[in-house]
Amino acid sequence: MSRETSIADPAEKRVWDALETVMDPEIPLISTVELGLIAGVEVDGAAATVSITPTFAACPALDLIRSQIREAVTAAGFSPVSVETVYDPPWTSDRVSESGRRKLKEFGLAPPKRMNGRCMQPQDLVGVACPYCDSTQTVLESAFGPTLCRSIHYCDGCRQSFEHFKPVT
Amino acid sequence: MKRFPDATSIDGEAREATIGLLYRLADDDMTLGHRHTEWTGLAPILEADIAFSSIAQDQIGQARAFYTLLHELGEPDPDALVFARKPEDFRCCALCTLEKGNWAFSTMRQFLYDMAKQLRLQHLAESNYEPLAKLVRKLRGEQKYHVMHGHMWISRLGDATSESHAYMQEALDAQYGYALGMFESNELTAKAAKHGISPAEEQLCDEWKGQVHEALELAGLNIPQNATAKSGGRIGSHEPVFTTLLADMRSVYELDPAATW
């Protein structure tokens, strides 16, 4: 079951609560749930299975995230805990929650534009609002940044460069 | 036509064709990904350096995902496939194995390859081998950034100055025949098309030419005439540089193959 629907089952809710404490190692303000990484949770007695849908195929943090999920869900009283990688549903930046977007901005990263299923186009990287001063007088410096999910921009408003969590669809 | 929901549901010719396709996809991404890493720290400007490094990282990650699908089909695990397989068992095309050359050469190659890869991914999203279709639908989002980057440099450098034009034209002339070799066809590729696992290579090549020629011409570059496809990679017959590429890629692993990382 995904987080978008209300979680009636108390055991399943305990797993989701545990997952909300597992932070993205590269952006430690935002949880794996807010990032949209969790594709589903299944509980069968004391056993729990968590499915994760990776942001990028080459995400180097994935092994760490997997083991942190295992630890957190085990600490919540489940055993055995298995973490499976799935590609269906595919992760897109639209999976980042509203609270996730707010926290990205607090972290100094411009949040990704909501694509609503539309394909990303080069113009989606133009005029990205600066996370510091909200100006849209900004230019794309590089579509690739310090991690796979970030691009680099420059703000003419406050005259500094900033990073942007890229739209990926 | 029959669809195959998982690794246990596919056998015979369709299974053989799927394994063949996955080796081509994985080996292309692995070898060219490795070549792109050779620009880390060395590209002419910082942004170009980060771009090659990021594209390399994506490609090696994508290769790992394709190798994992192979492992599910009973082939060795990804590490064994990359580090311990015989060179003649690799199915990468020659284009992906060539030395990085100058930055114009590598940038042209990145464009030519990623245009082909994007086309493949678009088609493979409908592959009858469903684990592959699901993976590919995920990869398409990251692939768009590679294509965008390649397009930008081709259009900027193709007609910027006579010097940049000459570099790009020289790069194109030197590798156009190798690029055609990406679409080498044989019995195995025909079987993949027959079972709806992958489109026919000839069809992909035609579509690629349509898109790539248009972009190159817009950038003021001339399409090489009478180029012949450099084939052989898809049957394990590689360029001499492939031996040094593999040796370099495996040098750390071979110090202690049993080490845990």
PDB file of C-alpha atoms in Angstrom, chain A residues 53-60 62-63 87-88 90-91 118-122 125 140-148 151-152 164 166-169, chain B residues 46-48 50-62 64-65 68-69 131 134-142 144-146 148-149 152:
ATOM      1  CA  THR A  53      11.803   2.592  -6.334  1.00  0.00           C
ATOM      2  CA  PRO A  54      15.270   4.165  -6.901  1.00  0.00           C
ATOM      3  CA  THR A  55      15.577   7.804  -7.958  1.00  0.00           C
ATOM      4  CA  PHE A  56      18.455   7.154 -10.403  1.00  0.00           C
ATOM      5  CA  ALA A  57      19.700   3.711 -11.475  1.00  0.00           C
ATOM      6  CA  ALA A  58      23.183   4.749 -10.384  1.00  0.00           C
ATOM      7  CA  CYS A  59      22.231   6.339  -7.048  1.00  0.00           C
ATOM      8  CA  PRO A  60      25.265   5.528  -4.863  1.00  0.00           C
ATOM      9  CA  LEU A  62      20.899   3.150  -2.392  1.00  0.00           C
ATOM     10  CA  ASP A  63      22.771   0.430  -0.483  1.00  0.00           C
ATOM     11  CA  TYR A  87      11.102  -0.126 -11.070  1.00  0.00           C
ATOM     12  CA  ASP A  88       7.310  -0.211 -11.289  1.00  0.00           C
ATOM     13  CA  PRO A  90       9.093   4.262 -11.785  1.00  0.00           C
ATOM     14  CA  TRP A  91      10.341   7.051  -9.512  1.00  0.00           C
ATOM     15  CA  ARG A 118       4.281  15.523 -18.757  1.00  0.00           C
ATOM     16  CA  CYS A 119       7.722  14.820 -20.223  1.00  0.00           C
ATOM     17  CA  MET A 120      10.577  17.001 -19.031  1.00  0.00           C
ATOM     18  CA  GLN A 121      11.687  19.538 -21.680  1.00  0.00           C
ATOM     19  CA  PRO A 122      14.817  21.737 -21.761  1.00  0.00           C
ATOM     20  CA  LEU A 125      15.257  24.157 -16.539  1.00  0.00           C
ATOM     21  CA  LEU A 140      20.850  27.371 -16.103  1.00  0.00           C
ATOM     22  CA  GLU A 141      24.597  26.941 -15.598  1.00  0.00           C
ATOM     23  CA  SER A 142      24.789  23.173 -15.875  1.00  0.00           C
ATOM     24  CA  ALA A 143      22.186  20.423 -16.191  1.00  0.00           C
ATOM     25  CA  PHE A 144      24.523  18.224 -14.156  1.00  0.00           C
ATOM     26  CA  GLY A 145      25.551  18.989 -10.608  1.00  0.00           C
ATOM     27  CA  PRO A 146      27.243  17.607  -7.500  1.00  0.00           C
ATOM     28  CA  THR A 147      24.817  14.667  -7.358  1.00  0.00           C
ATOM     29  CA  LEU A 148      22.810  13.037 -10.166  1.00  0.00           C
ATOM     30  CA  SER A 151      21.404  20.951 -11.682  1.00  0.00           C
ATOM     31  CA  ILE A 152      23.281  24.231 -11.143  1.00  0.00           C
ATOM     32  CA  HIS A 164      17.963  22.663  -8.163  1.00  0.00           C
ATOM     33  CA  LYS A 166      15.900  18.308 -11.283  1.00  0.00           C
ATOM     34  CA  PRO A 167      12.529  17.397 -12.711  1.00  0.00           C
ATOM     35  CA  VAL A 168      12.760  13.786 -13.885  1.00  0.00           C
ATOM     36  CA  THR A 169       9.860  12.170 -15.732  1.00  0.00           C
TER      37      THR A 169
ATOM     38  CA  LEU B  46      34.283  22.334 -14.938  1.00  0.00           C
ATOM     39  CA  GLU B  47      30.695  21.952 -16.211  1.00  0.00           C
ATOM     40  CA  ALA B  48      31.837  19.647 -19.015  1.00  0.00           C
ATOM     41  CA  ILE B  50      30.770  17.205 -14.212  1.00  0.00           C
ATOM     42  CA  ALA B  51      28.586  16.340 -17.211  1.00  0.00           C
ATOM     43  CA  PHE B  52      30.858  13.546 -18.464  1.00  0.00           C
ATOM     44  CA  SER B  53      31.267  12.233 -14.925  1.00  0.00           C
ATOM     45  CA  SER B  54      27.497  12.267 -14.306  1.00  0.00           C
ATOM     46  CA  ILE B  55      26.664  10.652 -17.643  1.00  0.00           C
ATOM     47  CA  ALA B  56      29.310   8.004 -16.915  1.00  0.00           C
ATOM     48  CA  GLN B  57      27.796   7.370 -13.502  1.00  0.00           C
ATOM     49  CA  ASP B  58      24.301   7.022 -15.009  1.00  0.00           C
ATOM     50  CA  GLN B  59      25.545   4.639 -17.675  1.00  0.00           C
ATOM     51  CA  ILE B  60      27.448   2.399 -15.297  1.00  0.00           C
ATOM     52  CA  GLY B  61      24.364   2.311 -13.036  1.00  0.00           C
ATOM     53  CA  GLN B  62      22.183   1.453 -16.014  1.00  0.00           C
ATOM     54  CA  ARG B  64      24.427  -2.716 -13.564  1.00  0.00           C
ATOM     55  CA  ALA B  65      20.622  -2.797 -13.853  1.00  0.00           C
ATOM     56  CA  THR B  68      21.063  -7.703 -12.861  1.00  0.00           C
ATOM     57  CA  LEU B  69      18.313  -8.671 -15.328  1.00  0.00           C
ATOM     58  CA  PRO B 131      11.080  -6.817 -16.553  1.00  0.00           C
ATOM     59  CA  LYS B 134       9.619  -1.711 -16.566  1.00  0.00           C
ATOM     60  CA  LEU B 135      13.296  -0.920 -16.074  1.00  0.00           C
ATOM     61  CA  VAL B 136      13.472   1.071 -19.300  1.00  0.00           C
ATOM     62  CA  ARG B 137      10.426   3.200 -18.412  1.00  0.00           C
ATOM     63  CA  LYS B 138      12.413   4.220 -15.357  1.00  0.00           C
ATOM     64  CA  LEU B 139      15.630   4.952 -17.279  1.00  0.00           C
ATOM     65  CA  ARG B 140      14.003   7.213 -19.877  1.00  0.00           C
ATOM     66  CA  GLY B 141      13.819  10.133 -17.414  1.00  0.00           C
ATOM     67  CA  GLU B 142      17.575  10.172 -16.824  1.00  0.00           C
ATOM     68  CA  LYS B 144      16.690  12.855 -21.500  1.00  0.00           C
ATOM     69  CA  TYR B 145      19.404  14.806 -19.713  1.00  0.00           C
ATOM     70  CA  HIS B 146      22.114  13.040 -21.727  1.00  0.00           C
ATOM     71  CA  MET B 148      19.804  17.444 -23.995  1.00  0.00           C
ATOM     72  CA  HIS B 149      23.488  17.835 -23.182  1.00  0.00           C
ATOM     73  CA  MET B 152      23.425  21.571 -26.805  1.00  0.00           C
TER      74      MET B 152
END
